[in-house]
Short mmCIF file of C-alpha atoms and ligand atoms in Angstrom, two decimals:
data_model
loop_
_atom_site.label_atom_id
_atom_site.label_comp_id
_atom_site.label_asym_id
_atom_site.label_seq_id
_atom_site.Cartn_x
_atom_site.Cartn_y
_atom_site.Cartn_z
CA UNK A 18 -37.13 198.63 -16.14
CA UNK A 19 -35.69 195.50 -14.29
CA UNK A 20 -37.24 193.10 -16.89
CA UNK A 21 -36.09 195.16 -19.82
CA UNK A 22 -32.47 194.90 -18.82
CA UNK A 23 -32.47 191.24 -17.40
CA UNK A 24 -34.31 190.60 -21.07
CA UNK A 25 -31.23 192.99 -22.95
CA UNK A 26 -28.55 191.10 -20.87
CA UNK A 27 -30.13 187.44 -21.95
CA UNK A 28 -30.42 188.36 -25.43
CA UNK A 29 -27.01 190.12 -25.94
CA UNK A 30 -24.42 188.07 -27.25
CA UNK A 31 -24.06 186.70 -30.55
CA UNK A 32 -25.30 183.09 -30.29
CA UNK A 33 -28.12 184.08 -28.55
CA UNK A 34 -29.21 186.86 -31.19
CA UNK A 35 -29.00 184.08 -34.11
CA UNK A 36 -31.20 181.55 -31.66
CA UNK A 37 -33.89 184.64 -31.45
CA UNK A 38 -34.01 184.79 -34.98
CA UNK A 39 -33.88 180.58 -35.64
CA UNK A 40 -36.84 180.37 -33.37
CA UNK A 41 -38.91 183.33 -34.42
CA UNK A 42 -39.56 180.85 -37.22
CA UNK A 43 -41.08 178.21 -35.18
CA UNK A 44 -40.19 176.19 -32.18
CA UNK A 45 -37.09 173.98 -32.14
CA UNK A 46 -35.72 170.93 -29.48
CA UNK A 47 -32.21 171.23 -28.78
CA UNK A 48 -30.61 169.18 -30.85
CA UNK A 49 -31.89 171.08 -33.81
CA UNK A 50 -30.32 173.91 -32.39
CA UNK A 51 -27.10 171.83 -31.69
CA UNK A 52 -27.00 170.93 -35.18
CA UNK A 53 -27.57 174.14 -36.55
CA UNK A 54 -25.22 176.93 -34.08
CA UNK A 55 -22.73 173.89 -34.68
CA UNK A 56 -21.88 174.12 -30.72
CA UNK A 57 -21.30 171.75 -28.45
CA UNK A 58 -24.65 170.88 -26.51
CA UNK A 59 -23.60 171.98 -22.98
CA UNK A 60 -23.03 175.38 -24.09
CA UNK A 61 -26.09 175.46 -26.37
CA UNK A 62 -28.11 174.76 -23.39
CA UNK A 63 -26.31 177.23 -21.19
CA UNK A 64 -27.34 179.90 -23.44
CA UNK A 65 -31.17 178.51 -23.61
CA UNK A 66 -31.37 178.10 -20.20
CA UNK A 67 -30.16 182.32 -19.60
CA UNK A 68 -32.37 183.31 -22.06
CA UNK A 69 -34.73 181.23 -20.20
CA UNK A 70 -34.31 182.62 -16.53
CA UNK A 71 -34.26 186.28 -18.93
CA UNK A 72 -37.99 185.69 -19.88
CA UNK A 73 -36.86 185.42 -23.65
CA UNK A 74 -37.91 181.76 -24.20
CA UNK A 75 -40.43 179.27 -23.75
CA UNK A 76 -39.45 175.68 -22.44
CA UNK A 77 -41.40 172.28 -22.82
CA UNK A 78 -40.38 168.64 -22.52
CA UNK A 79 -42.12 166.00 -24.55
CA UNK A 80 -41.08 162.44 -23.69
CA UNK A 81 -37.16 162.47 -24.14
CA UNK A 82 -37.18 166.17 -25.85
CA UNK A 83 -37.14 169.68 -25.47
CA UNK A 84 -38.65 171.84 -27.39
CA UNK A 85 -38.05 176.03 -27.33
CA UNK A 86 -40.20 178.68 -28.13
CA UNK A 87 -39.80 182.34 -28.81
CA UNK A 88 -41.58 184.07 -25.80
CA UNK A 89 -44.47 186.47 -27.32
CA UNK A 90 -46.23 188.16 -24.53
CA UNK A 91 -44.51 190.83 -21.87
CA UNK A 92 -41.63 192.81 -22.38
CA UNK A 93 -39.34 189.81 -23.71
CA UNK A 94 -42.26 189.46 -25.93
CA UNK A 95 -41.68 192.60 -26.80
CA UNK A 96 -37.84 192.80 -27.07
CA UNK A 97 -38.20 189.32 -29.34
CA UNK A 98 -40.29 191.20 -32.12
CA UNK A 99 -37.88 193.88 -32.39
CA UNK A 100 -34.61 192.24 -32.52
CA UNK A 101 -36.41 189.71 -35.10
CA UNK A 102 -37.24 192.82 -36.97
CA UNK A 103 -33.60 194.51 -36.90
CA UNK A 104 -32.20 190.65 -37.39
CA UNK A 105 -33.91 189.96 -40.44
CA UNK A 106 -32.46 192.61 -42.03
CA UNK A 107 -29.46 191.50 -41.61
CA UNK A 108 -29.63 188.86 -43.83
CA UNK A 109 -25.80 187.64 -44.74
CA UNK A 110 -25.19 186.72 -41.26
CA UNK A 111 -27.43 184.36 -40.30
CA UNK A 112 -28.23 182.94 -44.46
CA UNK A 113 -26.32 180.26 -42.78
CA UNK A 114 -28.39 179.19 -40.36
CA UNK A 115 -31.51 179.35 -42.12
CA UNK A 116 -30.23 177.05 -44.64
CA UNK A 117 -29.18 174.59 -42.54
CA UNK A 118 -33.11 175.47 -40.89
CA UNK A 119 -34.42 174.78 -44.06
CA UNK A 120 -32.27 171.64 -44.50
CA UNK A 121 -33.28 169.97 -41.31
CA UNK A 122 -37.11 170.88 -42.25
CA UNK A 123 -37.06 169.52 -45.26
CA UNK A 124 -35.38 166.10 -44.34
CA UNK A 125 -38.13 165.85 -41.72
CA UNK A 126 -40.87 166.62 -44.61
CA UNK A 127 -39.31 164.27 -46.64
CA UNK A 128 -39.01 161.44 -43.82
CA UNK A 129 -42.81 161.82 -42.90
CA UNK A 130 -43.84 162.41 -46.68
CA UNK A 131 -42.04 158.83 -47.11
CA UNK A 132 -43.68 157.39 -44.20
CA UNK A 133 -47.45 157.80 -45.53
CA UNK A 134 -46.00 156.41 -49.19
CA UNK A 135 -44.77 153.87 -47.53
CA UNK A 136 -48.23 153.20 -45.29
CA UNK A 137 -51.16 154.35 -47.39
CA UNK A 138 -52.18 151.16 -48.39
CA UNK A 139 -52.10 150.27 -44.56
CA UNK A 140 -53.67 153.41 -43.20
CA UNK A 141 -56.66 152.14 -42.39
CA UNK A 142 -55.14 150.03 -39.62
CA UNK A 143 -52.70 151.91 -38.40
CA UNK A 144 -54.89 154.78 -37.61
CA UNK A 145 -57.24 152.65 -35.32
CA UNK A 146 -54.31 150.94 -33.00
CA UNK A 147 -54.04 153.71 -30.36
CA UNK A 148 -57.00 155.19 -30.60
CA UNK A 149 -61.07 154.21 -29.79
CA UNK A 150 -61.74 155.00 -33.24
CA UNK A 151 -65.53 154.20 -33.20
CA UNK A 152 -65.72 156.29 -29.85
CA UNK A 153 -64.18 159.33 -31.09
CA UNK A 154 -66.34 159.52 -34.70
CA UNK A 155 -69.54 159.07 -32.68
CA UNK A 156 -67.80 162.13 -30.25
CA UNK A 157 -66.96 163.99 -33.55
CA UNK A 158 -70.27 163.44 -35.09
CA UNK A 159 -71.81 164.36 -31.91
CA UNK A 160 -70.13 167.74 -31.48
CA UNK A 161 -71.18 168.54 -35.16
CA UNK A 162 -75.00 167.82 -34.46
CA UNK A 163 -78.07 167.07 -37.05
CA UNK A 164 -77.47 170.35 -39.25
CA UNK A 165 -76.41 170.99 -42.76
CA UNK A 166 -73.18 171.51 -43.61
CA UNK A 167 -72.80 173.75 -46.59
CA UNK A 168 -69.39 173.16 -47.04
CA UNK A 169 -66.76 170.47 -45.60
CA UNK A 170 -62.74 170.86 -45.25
CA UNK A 171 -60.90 167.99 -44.40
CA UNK A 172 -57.22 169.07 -44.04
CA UNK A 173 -54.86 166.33 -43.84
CA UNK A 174 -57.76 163.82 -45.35
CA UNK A 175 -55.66 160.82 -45.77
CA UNK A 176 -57.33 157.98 -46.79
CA UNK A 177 -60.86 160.23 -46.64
CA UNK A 178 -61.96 158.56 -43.54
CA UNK A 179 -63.99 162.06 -42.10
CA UNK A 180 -64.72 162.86 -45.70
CA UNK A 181 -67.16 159.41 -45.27
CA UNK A 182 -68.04 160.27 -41.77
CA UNK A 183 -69.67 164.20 -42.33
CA UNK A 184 -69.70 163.77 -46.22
CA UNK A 185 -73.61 162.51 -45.78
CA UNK A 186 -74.67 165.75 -43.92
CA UNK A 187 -72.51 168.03 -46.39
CA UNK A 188 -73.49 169.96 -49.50
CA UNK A 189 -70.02 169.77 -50.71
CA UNK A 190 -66.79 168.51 -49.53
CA UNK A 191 -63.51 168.74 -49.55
CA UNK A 192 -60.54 166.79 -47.94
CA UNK A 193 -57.03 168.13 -48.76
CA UNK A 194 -53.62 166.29 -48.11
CA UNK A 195 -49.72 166.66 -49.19
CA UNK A 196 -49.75 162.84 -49.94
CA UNK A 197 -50.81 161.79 -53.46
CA UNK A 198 -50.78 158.03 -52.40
CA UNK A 199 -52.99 158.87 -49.36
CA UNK A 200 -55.42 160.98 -51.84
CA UNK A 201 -54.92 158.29 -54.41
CA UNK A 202 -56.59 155.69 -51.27
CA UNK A 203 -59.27 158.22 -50.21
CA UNK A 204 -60.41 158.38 -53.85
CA UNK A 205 -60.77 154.79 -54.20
CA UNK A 206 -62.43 154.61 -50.92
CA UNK A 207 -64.91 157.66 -51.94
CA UNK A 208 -65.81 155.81 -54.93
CA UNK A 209 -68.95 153.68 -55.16
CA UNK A 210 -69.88 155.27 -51.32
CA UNK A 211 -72.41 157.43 -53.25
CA UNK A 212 -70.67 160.23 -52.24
CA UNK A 213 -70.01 162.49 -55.94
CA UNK A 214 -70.32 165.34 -53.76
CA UNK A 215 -66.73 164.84 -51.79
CA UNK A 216 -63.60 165.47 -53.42
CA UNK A 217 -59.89 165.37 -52.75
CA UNK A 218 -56.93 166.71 -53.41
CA UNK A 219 -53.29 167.98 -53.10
CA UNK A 220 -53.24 170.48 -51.03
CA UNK A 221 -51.18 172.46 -48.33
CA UNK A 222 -53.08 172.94 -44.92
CA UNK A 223 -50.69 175.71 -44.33
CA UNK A 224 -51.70 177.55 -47.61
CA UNK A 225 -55.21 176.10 -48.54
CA UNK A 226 -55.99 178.20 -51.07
CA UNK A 227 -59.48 178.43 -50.35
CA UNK A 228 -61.69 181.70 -49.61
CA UNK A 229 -61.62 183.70 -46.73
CA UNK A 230 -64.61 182.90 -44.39
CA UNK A 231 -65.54 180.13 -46.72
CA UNK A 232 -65.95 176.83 -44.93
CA UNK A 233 -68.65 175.75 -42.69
CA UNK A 234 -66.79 172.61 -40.94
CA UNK A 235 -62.71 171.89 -40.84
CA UNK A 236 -61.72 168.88 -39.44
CA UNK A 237 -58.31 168.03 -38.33
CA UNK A 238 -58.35 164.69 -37.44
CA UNK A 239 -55.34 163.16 -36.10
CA UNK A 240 -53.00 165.51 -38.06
CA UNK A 241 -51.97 168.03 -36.13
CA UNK A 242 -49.05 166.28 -33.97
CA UNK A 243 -47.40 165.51 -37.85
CA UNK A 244 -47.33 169.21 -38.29
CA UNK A 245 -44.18 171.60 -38.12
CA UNK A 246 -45.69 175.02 -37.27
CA UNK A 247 -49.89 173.64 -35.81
CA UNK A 248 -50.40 177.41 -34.48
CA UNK A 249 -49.73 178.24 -38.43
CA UNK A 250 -52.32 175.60 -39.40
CA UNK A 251 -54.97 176.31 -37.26
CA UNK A 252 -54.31 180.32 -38.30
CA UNK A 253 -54.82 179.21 -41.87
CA UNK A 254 -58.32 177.17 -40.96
CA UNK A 255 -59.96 180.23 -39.14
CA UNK A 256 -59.00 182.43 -42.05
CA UNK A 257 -61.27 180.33 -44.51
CA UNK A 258 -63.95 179.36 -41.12
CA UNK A 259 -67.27 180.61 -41.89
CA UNK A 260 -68.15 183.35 -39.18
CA UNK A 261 -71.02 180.75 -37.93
CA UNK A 262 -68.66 177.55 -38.53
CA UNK A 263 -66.81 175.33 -36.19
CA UNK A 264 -63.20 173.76 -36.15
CA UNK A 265 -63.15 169.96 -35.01
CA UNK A 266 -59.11 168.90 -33.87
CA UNK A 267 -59.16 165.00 -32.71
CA UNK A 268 -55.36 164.59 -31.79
CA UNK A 269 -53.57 162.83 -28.85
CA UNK A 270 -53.43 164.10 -25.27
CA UNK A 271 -49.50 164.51 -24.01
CA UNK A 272 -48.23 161.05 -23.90
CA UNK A 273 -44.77 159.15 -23.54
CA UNK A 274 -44.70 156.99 -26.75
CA UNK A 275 -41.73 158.14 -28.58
CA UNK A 276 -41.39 155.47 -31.02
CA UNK A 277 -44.20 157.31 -32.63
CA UNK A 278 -41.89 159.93 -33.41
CA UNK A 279 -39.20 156.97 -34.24
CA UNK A 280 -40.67 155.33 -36.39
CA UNK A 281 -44.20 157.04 -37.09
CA UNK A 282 -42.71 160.52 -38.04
CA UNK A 283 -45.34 162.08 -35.39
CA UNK A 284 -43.46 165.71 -34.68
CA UNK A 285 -44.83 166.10 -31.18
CA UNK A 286 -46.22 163.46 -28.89
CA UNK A 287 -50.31 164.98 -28.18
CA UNK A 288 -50.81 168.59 -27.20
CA UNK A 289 -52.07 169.97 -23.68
CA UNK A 290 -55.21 171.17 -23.65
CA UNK A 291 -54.40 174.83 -23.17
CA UNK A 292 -51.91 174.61 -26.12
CA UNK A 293 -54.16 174.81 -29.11
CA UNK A 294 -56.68 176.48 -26.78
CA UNK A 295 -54.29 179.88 -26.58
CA UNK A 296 -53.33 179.11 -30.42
CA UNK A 297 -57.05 179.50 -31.26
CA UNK A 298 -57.93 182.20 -29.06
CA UNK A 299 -54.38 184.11 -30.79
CA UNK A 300 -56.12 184.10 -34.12
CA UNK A 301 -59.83 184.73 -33.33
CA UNK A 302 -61.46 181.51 -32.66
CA UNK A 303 -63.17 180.85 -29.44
CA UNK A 304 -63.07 177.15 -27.99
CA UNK A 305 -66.96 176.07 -27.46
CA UNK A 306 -66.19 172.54 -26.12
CA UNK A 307 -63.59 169.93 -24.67
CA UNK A 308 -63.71 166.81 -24.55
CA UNK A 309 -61.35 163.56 -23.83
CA UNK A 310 -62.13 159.97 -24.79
CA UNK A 311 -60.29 157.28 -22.46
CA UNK A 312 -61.08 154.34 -24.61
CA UNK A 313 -57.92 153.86 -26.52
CA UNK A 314 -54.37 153.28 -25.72
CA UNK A 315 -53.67 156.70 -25.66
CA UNK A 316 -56.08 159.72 -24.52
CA UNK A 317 -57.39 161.76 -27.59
CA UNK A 318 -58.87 165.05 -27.07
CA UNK A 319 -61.53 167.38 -29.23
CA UNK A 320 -61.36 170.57 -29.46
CA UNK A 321 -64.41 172.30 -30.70
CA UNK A 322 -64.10 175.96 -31.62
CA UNK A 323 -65.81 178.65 -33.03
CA UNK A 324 -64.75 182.22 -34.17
CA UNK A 325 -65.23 184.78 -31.85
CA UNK A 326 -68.06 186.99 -31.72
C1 SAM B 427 -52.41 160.55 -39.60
S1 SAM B 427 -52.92 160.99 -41.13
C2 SAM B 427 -54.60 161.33 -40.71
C3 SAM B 427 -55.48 161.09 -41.84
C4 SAM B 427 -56.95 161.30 -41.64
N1 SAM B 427 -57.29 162.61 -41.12
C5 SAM B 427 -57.60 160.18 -40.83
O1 SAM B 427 -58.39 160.50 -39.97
O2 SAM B 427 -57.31 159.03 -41.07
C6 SAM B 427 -52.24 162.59 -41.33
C7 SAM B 427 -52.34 163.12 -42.75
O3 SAM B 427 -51.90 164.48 -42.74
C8 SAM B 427 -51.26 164.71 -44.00
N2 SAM B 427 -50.44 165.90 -43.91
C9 SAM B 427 -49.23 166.06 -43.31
N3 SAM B 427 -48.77 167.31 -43.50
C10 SAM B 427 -49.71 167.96 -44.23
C11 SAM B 427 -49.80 169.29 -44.76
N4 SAM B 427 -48.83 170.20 -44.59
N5 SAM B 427 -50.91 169.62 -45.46
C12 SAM B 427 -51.89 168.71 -45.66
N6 SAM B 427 -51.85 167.44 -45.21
C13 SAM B 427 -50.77 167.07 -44.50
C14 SAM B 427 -50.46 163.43 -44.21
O4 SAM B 427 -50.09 163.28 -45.57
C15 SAM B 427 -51.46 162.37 -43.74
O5 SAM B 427 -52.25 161.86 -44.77
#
């Protein structure tokens, strides 16, 4: 009883209800919020940090940011799902703020959709100057093993880099990516490798169109920390994972380098381990295997999951 009215009293008042329903479409720093409530940023955090203390939200810093999350589990888990339900029908209210949502999105789309027409042609050596490239594809390759792969996803292929790496052990292949100058570098790369089995093309790793249950091995390969909503991506993977296949995610360990977000367009700066752990296990994939790789500037960490049984 206790937690259900300290969870009624954070929620109830009017700014708070609209930040339940702005975050119950996927987490948000502050200054997001700022921007879209239109409030000064001393009372926008007053209200975040009651709903806070009220169980409602979810709190994590990253370098000089903050970024909130709906709370899904206990009764504030609880309480969130059914104002979200009762907001959303009340759709003239807050059409305001999901505008401005969508606005702010699709800036940030545009700015990182800019950033990889602007660096295609340069991929190749941007993607190896944090990270101990050679040490992580012999990881990658490792966690894999000798078998067959039937069928190959590579979502967010870029220039087709893991497309070359697994391609060779792979009946058919498939690398997808938003960027047509990326995919317009991975084909030139795939061609003449002897690889007529391994394709590319436009694609959405949040909607891959691809069939359910369908894909043997998905790699995510330093993608993920570009993404808006990576629980949504990795949801969208284990739909089309094969119920024997595995998920490979190579992305950064937490680190402090935000000029990547600056001037990289990287959304978040690496992910704790136990982050896209409890996002896999939340849409029935088990993790088989951890592993980090020190060799770099920054830490990268694989993920190796499975679906559950
Ligand atoms: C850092 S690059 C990594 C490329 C590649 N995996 C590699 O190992 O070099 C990230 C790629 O993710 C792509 N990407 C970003 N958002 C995406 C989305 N929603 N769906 C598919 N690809 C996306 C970008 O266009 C970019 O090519």
């Amino acid at each position: 009883m206790n937690h259900l009215l300290s969870a009624l009293r954070g929620a109830g008042e009017a700014t708070r209800l609209r930040i339940i329903a702005l975050l119950s479409k996927g987490e948000l720093t502050v200054g997001e919020l700022v921007q879209i409530l239109d409030q000064s940023q001393p009372r926008v955090s007053r209200h975040l940090k009651l709903m806070g203390e009220a169980g409602l939200l979810n709190r994590f810093q990253e370098g000089t940011q903050v970024f909130y999350r709906l709370a899904n589990d206990g009764v504030a888990g609880s309480l969130n799902a059914a104002l979200v339900d009762i907001l959303e029908r009340d759709v003239e209210v807050l059409e305001g703020d999901i505008q401005s949502l969508v606005s702010i999105r699709q800036e940030r789309a545009d700015k990182a959709q800019s950033y990889f027409q602007e660096n295609a042609a340069d991929w190749n050596r941007l993607r190896s100057l944090y990270v101990a490239e050679e040490q992580v594809e012999a990881e990658l390759l490792k966690q894999q093993g000798q078998g067959q792969i039937r069928s190959l996803l590579d979502i967010g292929t870029g220039t087709g880099r893991m497309l070359e790496l697994f391609a060779p052990q792979a009946e058919q292949a498939l690398g997808i990516d938003v960027s047509r100058a990326m995919l317009n570098i991975a084909r030139a790369n795939l061609d003449g490798k002897d690889l007529g089995h391994a394709q590319v093309r436009l694609g959405d790793m949040y909607e891959l169109g691809l069939e359910e249950a369908s894909q043997d091995l998905i790699v995510f390969h330093q993608v993920l920390h570009f993404a808006e909503f990576p629980a949504r991506a990795l949801d969208e993977a284990g739909r089309v994972l094969a119920p024997e296949g595995k998920i490979l995610i190579a992305d950064f360990a937490p680190h402090e380098e935000e000029f990547l977000r600056d001037e990289h367009a990287h959304r978040r700066l690496g992910f704790e381990d136990g982050e896209i752990e409890q996002w896999g296990n939340s849409t029935g994939l088990k993790l088989n295997t951890l592993s980090h790789l020190d060799g770099g500037k920054l830490r990268v960490t694989i993920w190796n999951f499975g679906k559950k049984g």
